[in-house]
Short mmCIF file of N, CA and C in Angstrom, two decimals:
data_model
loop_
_atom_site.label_atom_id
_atom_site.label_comp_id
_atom_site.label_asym_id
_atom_site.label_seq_id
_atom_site.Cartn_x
_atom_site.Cartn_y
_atom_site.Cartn_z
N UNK A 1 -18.12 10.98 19.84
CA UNK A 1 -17.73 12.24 19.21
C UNK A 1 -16.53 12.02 18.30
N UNK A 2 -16.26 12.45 16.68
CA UNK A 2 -15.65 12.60 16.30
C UNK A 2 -14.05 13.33 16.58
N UNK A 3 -12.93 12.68 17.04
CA UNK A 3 -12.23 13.86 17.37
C UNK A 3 -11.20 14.16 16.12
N UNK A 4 -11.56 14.10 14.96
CA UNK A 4 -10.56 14.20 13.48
C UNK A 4 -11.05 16.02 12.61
N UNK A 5 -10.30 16.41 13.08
CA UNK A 5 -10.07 17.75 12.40
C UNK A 5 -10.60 17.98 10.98
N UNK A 6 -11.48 19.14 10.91
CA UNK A 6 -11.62 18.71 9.15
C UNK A 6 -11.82 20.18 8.67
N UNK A 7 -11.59 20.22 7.62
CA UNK A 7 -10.72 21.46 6.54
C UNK A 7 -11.85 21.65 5.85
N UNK A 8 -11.72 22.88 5.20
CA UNK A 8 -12.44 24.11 4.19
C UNK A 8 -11.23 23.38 2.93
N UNK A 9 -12.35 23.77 1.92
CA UNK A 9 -11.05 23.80 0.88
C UNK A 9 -10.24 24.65 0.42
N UNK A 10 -10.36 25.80 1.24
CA UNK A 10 -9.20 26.62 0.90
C UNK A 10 -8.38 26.31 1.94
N UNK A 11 -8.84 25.47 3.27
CA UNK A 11 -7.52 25.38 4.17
C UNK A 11 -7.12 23.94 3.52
N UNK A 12 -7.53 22.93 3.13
CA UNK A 12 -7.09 21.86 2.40
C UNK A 12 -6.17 22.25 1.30
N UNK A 13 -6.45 23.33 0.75
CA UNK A 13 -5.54 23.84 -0.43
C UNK A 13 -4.34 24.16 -0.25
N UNK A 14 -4.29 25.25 0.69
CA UNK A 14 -3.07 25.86 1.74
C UNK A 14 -2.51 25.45 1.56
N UNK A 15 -2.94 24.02 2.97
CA UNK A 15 -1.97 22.74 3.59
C UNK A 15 -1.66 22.13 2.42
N UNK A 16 -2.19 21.71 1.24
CA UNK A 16 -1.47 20.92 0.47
C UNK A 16 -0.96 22.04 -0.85
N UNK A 17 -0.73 23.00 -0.32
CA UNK A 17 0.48 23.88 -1.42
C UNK A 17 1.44 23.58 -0.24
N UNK A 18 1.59 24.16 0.83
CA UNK A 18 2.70 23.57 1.86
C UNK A 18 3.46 22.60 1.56
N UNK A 19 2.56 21.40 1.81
CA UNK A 19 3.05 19.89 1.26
C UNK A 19 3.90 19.45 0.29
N UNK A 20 3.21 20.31 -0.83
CA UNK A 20 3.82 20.16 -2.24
C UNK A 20 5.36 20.82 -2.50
N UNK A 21 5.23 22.44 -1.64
CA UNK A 21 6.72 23.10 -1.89
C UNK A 21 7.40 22.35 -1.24
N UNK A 22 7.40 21.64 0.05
CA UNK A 22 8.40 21.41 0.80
C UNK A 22 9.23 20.42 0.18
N UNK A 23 8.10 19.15 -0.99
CA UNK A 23 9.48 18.68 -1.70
C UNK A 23 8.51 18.23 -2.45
N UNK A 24 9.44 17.50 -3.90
CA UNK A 24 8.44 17.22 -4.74
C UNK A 24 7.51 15.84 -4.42
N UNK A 25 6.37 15.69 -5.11
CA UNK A 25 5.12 14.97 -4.63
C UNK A 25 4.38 14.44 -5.78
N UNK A 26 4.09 12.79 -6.04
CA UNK A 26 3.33 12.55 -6.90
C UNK A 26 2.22 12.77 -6.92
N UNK A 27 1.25 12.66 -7.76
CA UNK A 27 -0.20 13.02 -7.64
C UNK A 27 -0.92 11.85 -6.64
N UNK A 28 -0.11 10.63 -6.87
CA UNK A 28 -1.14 9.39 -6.06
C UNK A 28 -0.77 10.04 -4.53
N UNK A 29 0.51 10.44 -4.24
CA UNK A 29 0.92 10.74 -3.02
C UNK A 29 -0.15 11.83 -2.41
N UNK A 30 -0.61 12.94 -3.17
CA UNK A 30 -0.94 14.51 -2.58
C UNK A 30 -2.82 13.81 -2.67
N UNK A 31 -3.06 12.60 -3.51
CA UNK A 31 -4.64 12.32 -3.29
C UNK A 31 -4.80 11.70 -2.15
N UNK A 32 -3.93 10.65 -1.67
CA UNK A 32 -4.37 10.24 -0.62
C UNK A 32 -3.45 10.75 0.66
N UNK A 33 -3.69 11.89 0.68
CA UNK A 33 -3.06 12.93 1.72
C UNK A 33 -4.37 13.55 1.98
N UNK A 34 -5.14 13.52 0.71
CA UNK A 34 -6.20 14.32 0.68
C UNK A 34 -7.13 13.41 1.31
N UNK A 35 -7.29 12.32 0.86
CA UNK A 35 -8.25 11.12 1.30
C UNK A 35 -8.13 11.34 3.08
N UNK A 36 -7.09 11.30 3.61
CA UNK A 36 -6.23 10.89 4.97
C UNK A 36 -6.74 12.13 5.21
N UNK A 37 -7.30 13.26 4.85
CA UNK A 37 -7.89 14.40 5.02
C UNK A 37 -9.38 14.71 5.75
N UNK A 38 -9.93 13.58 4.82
CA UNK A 38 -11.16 12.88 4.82
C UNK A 38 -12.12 13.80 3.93
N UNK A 39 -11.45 14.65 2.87
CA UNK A 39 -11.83 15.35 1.91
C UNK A 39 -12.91 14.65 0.95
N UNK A 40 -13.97 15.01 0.41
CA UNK A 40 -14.70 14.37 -0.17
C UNK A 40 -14.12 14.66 -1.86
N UNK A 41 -14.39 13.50 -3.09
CA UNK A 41 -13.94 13.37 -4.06
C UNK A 41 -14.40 14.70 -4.73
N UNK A 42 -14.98 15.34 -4.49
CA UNK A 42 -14.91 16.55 -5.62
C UNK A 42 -14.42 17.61 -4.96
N UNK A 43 -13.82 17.65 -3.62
CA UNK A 43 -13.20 18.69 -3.06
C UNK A 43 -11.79 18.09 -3.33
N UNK A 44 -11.31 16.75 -3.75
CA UNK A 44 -10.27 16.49 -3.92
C UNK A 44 -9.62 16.65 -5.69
N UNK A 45 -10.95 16.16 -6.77
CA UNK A 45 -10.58 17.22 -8.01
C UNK A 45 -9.86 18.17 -8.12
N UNK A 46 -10.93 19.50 -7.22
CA UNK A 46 -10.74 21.22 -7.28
C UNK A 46 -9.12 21.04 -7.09
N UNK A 47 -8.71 20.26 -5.50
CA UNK A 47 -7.62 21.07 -5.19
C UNK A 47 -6.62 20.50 -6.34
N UNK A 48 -6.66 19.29 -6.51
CA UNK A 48 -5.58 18.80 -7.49
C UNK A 48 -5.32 19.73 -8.90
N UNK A 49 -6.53 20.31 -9.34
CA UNK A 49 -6.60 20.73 -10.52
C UNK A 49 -5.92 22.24 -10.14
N UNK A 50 -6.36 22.62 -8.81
CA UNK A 50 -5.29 24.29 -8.71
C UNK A 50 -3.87 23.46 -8.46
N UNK A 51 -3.78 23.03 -7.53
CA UNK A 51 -2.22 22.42 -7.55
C UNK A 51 -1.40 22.31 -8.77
N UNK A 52 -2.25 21.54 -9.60
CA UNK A 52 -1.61 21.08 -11.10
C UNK A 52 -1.12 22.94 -11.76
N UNK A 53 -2.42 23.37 -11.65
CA UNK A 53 -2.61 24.74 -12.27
C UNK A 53 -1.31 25.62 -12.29
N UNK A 54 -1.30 25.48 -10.80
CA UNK A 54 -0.20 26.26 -10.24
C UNK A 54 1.17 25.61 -9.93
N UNK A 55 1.06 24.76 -10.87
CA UNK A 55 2.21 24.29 -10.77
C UNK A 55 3.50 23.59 -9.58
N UNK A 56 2.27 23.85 -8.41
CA UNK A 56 3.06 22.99 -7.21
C UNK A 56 3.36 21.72 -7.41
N UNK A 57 1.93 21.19 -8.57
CA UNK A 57 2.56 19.61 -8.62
C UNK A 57 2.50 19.49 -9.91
N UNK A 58 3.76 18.51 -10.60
CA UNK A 58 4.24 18.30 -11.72
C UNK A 58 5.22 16.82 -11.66
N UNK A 59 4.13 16.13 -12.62
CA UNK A 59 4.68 14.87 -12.36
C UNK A 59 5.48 14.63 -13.16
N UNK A 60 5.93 14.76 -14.38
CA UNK A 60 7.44 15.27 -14.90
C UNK A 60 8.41 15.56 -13.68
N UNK A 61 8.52 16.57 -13.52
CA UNK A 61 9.12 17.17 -12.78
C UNK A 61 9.52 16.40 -11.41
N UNK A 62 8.68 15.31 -10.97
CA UNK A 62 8.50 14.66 -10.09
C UNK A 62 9.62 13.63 -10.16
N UNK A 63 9.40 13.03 -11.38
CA UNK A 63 9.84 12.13 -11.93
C UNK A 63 11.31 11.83 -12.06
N UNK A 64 11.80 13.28 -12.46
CA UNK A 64 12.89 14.17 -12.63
C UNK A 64 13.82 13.78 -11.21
N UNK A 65 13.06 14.52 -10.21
CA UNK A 65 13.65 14.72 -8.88
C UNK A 65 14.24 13.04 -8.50
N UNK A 66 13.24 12.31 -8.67
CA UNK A 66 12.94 10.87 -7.96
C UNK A 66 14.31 10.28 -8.43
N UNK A 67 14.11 10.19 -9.83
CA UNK A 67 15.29 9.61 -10.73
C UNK A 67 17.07 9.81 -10.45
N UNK A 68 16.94 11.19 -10.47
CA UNK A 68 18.22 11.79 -10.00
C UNK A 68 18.69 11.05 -8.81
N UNK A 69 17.84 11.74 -7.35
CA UNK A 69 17.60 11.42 -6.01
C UNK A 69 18.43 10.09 -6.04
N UNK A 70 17.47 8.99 -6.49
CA UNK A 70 17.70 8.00 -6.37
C UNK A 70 18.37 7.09 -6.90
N UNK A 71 18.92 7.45 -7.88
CA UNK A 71 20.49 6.88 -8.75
C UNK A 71 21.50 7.36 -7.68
N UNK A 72 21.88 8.91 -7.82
CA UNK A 72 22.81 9.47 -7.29
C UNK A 72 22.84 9.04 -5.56
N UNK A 73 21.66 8.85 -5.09
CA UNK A 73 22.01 8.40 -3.69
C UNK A 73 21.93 6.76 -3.19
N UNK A 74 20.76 6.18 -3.41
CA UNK A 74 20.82 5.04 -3.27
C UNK A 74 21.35 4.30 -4.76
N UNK A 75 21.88 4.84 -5.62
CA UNK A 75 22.61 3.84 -6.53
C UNK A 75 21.61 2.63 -7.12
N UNK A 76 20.29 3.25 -7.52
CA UNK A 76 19.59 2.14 -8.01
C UNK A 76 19.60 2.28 -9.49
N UNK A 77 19.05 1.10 -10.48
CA UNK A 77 19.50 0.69 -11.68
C UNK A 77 18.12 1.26 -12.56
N UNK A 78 18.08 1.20 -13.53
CA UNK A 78 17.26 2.03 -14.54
C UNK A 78 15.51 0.91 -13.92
N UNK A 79 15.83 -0.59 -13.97
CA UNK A 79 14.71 -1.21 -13.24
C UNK A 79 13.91 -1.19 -12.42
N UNK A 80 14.35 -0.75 -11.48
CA UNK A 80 14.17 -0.53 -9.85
C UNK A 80 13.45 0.74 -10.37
N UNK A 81 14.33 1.90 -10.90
CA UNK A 81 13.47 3.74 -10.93
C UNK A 81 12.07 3.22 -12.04
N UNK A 82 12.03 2.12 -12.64
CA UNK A 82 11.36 2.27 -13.53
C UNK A 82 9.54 1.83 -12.44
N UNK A 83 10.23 0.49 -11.96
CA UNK A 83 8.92 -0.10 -11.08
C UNK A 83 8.35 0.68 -10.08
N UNK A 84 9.53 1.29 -9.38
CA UNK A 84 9.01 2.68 -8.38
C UNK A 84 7.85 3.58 -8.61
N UNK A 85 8.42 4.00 -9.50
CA UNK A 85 7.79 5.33 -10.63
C UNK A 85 6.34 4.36 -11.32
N UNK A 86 6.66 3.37 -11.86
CA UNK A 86 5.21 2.43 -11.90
C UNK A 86 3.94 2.56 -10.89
N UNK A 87 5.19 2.23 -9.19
CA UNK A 87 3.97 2.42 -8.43
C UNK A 87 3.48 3.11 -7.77
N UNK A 88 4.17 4.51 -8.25
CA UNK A 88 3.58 5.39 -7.93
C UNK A 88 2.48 6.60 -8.95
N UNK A 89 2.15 5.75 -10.19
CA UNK A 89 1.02 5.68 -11.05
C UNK A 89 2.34 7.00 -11.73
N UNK A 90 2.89 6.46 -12.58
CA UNK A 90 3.80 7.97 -13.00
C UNK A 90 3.75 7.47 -14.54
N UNK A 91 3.10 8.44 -15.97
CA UNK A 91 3.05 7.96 -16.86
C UNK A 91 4.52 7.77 -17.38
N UNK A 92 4.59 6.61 -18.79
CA UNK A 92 5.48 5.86 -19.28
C UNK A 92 6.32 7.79 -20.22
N UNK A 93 5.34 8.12 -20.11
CA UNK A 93 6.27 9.33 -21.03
C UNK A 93 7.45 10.02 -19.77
N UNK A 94 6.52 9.86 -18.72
CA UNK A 94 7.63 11.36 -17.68
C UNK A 94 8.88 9.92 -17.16
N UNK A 95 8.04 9.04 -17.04
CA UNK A 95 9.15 8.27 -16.81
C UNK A 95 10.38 8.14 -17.71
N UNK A 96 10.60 8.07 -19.19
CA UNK A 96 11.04 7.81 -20.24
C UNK A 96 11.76 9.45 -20.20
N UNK A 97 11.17 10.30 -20.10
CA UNK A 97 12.13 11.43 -19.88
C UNK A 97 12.85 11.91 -18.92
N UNK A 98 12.48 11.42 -17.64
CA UNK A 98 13.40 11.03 -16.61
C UNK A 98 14.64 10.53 -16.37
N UNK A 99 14.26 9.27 -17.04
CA UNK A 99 15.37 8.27 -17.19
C UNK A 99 16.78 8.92 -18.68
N UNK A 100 15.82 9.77 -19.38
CA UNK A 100 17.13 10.22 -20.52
C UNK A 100 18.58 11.54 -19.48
N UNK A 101 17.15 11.39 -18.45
CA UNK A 101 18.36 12.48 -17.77
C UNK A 101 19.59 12.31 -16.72
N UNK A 102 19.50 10.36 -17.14
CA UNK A 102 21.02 9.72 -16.41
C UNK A 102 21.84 10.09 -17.48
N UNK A 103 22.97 10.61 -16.84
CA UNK A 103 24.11 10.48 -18.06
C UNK A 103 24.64 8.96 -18.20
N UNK A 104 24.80 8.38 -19.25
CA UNK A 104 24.79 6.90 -19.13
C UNK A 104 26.49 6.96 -18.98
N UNK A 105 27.68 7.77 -19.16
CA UNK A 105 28.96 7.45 -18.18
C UNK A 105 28.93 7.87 -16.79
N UNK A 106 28.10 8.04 -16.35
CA UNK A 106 27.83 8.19 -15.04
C UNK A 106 27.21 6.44 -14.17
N UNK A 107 26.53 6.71 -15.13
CA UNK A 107 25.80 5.09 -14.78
C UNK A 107 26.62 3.76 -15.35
N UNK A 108 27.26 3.75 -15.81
CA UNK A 108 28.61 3.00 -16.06
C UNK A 108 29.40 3.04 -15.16
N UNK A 109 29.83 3.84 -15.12
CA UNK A 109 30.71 4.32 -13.54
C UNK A 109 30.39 3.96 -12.39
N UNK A 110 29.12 3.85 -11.90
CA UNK A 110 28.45 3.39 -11.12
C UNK A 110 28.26 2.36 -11.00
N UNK A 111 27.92 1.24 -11.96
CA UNK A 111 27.44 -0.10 -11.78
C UNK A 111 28.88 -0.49 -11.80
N UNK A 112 30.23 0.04 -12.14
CA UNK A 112 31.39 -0.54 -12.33
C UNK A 112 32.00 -0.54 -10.45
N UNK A 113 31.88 0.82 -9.67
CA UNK A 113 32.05 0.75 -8.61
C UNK A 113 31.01 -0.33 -7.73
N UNK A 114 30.09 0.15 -7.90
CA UNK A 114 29.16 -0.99 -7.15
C UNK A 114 29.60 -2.12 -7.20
N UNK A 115 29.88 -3.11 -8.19
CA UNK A 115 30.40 -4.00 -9.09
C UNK A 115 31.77 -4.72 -7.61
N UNK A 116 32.98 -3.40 -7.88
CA UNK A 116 34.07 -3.46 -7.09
C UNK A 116 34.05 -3.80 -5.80
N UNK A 117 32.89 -2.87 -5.28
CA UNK A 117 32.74 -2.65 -3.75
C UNK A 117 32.26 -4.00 -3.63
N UNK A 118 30.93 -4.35 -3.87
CA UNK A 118 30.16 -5.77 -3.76
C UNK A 118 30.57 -7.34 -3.80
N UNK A 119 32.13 -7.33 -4.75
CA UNK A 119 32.80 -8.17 -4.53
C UNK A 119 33.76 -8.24 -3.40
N UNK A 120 34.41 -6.97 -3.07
CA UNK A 120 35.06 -6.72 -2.07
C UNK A 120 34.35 -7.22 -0.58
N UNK A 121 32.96 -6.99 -0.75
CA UNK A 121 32.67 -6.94 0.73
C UNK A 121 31.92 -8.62 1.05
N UNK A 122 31.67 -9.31 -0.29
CA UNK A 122 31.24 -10.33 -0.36
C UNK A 122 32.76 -11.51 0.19
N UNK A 123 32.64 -12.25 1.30
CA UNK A 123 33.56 -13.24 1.59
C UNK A 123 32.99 -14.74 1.41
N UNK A 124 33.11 -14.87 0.61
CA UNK A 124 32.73 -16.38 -0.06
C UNK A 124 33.98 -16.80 -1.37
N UNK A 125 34.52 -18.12 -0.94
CA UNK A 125 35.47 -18.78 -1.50
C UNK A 125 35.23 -19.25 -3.09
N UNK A 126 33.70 -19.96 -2.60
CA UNK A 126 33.35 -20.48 -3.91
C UNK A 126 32.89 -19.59 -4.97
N UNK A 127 34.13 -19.54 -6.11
CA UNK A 127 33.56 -18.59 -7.09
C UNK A 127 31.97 -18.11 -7.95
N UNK A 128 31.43 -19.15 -7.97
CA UNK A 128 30.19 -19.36 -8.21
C UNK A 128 29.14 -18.84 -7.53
N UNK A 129 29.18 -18.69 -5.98
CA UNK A 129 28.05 -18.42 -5.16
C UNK A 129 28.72 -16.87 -4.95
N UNK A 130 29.59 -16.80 -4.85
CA UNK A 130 30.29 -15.44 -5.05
C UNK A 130 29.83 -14.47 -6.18
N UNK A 131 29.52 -14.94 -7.25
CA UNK A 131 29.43 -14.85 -8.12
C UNK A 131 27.92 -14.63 -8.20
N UNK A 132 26.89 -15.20 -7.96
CA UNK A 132 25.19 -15.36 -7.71
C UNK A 132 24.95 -14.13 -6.49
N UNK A 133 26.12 -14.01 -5.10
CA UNK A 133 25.62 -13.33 -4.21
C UNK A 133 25.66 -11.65 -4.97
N UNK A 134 26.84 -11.28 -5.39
CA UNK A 134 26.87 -10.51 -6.01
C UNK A 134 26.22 -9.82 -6.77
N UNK A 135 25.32 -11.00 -7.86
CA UNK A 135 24.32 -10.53 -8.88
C UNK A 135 23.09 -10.45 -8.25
N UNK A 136 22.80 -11.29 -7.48
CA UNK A 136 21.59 -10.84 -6.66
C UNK A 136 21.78 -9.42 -5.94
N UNK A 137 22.91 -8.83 -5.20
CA UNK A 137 22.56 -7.69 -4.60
C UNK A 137 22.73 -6.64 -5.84
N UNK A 138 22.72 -6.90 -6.89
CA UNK A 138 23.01 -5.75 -7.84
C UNK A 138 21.28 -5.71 -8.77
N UNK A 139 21.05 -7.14 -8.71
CA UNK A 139 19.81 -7.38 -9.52
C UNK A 139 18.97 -6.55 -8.55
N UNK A 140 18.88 -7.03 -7.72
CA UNK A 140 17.69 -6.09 -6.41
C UNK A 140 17.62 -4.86 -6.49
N UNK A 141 18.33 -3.98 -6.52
CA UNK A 141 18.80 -2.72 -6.89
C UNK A 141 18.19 -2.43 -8.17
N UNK A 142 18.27 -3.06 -9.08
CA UNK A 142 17.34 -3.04 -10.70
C UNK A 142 18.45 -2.52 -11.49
N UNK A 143 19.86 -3.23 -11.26
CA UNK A 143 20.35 -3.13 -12.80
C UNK A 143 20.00 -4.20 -13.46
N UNK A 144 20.26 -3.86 -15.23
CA UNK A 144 19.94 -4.61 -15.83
C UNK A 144 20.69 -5.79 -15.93
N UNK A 145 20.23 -6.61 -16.30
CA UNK A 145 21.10 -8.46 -16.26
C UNK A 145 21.95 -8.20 -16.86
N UNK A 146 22.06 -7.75 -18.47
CA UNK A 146 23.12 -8.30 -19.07
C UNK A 146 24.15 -7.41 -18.69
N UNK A 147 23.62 -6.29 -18.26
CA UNK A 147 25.05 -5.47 -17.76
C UNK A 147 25.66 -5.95 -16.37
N UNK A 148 24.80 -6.76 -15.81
CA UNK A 148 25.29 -6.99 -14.23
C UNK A 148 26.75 -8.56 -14.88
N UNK A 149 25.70 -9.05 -15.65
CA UNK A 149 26.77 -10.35 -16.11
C UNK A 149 28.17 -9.56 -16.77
N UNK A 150 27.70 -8.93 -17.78
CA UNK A 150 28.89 -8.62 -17.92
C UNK A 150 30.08 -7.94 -16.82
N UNK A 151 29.94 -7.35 -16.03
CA UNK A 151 30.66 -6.75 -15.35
C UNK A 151 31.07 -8.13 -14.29
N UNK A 152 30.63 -8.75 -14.46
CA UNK A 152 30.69 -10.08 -13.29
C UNK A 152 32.01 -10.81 -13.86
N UNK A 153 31.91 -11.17 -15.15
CA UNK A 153 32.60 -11.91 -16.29
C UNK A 153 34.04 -10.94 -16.07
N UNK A 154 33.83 -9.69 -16.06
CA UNK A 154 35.04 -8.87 -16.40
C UNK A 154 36.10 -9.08 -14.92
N UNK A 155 35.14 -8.71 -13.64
CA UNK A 155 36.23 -8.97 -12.66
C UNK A 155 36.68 -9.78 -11.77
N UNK A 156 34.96 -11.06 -12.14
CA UNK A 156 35.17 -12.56 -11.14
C UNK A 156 36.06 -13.57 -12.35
N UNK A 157 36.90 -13.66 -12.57
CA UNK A 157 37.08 -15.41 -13.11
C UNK A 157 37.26 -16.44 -12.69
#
């Protein structure tokens, strides 16, 4: 016997307007919510296309949230939001307008503290590996190289 619950598409709809207000949601995210539903592909169309309709889901908007979110909290670099947002199938336009909505002295400011802290907490003698540990935990993060070197140049000599 099957014991997996299964939905009408207006209760599939519901549940995934629910889903959607409670925070924002990419489209790859809310399809295979739907899949995990066990919704068949043209009951998964309909709902996407009212969702879209109605504006619960907006991948702009998505994009928006993610970007912010994730600069301002985890302190990641224009790289990192860019590959994220890649894999979460997010087109090059919402991405590209996303990203105009870092203030770039904000993000200066940021890679300059990061920068501070990262040397601070790094204890290694040899300037050099000091120097590599550093850029690696900043590279990972997805700032860009030449800004990570430069800031390296400015406060390791």
């Amino acid at each position: 016997m099957n014991s997996h619950k299964t939905y009408t598409v207006a209760q599939a709809q519901q549940k995934l307007e629910s889903y959607c207000a409670y925070q924002e949601r990419c489209h790859k995210e809310v399809r295979q919510k739907l899949r995990d539903m066990k919704m068949i592909p043209e009951a998964i169309d309909v709902i996407m296309v009212h969702l879209i309709q109605d504006n619960f889901l907006n991948e702009e908007r998505f994009a928006k949230a993610f970007v912010s979110g994730k600069f301002r909290i985890k302190k990641w670099g224009k790289n990192r939001l860019v590959r994220e947002l890649k894999f979460r199938e997010i087109s090059k336009y919402s991405i590209d307008t996303a990203l105009k909505e870092i203030d770039l002295d904000d993000y200066y400011k940021t890679l300059d503290d990061l920068v501070q802290k990262r040397i601070a907490q790094v204890k290694e003698t040899n300037i050099y590996k000091k120097k590599k540990k550093v850029a690696d935990y900043l590279l990972y993060r997805g700032w860009e190289s030449h800004l990570v070197y430069e800031k390296m140049n400015e406060y390791i000599k």
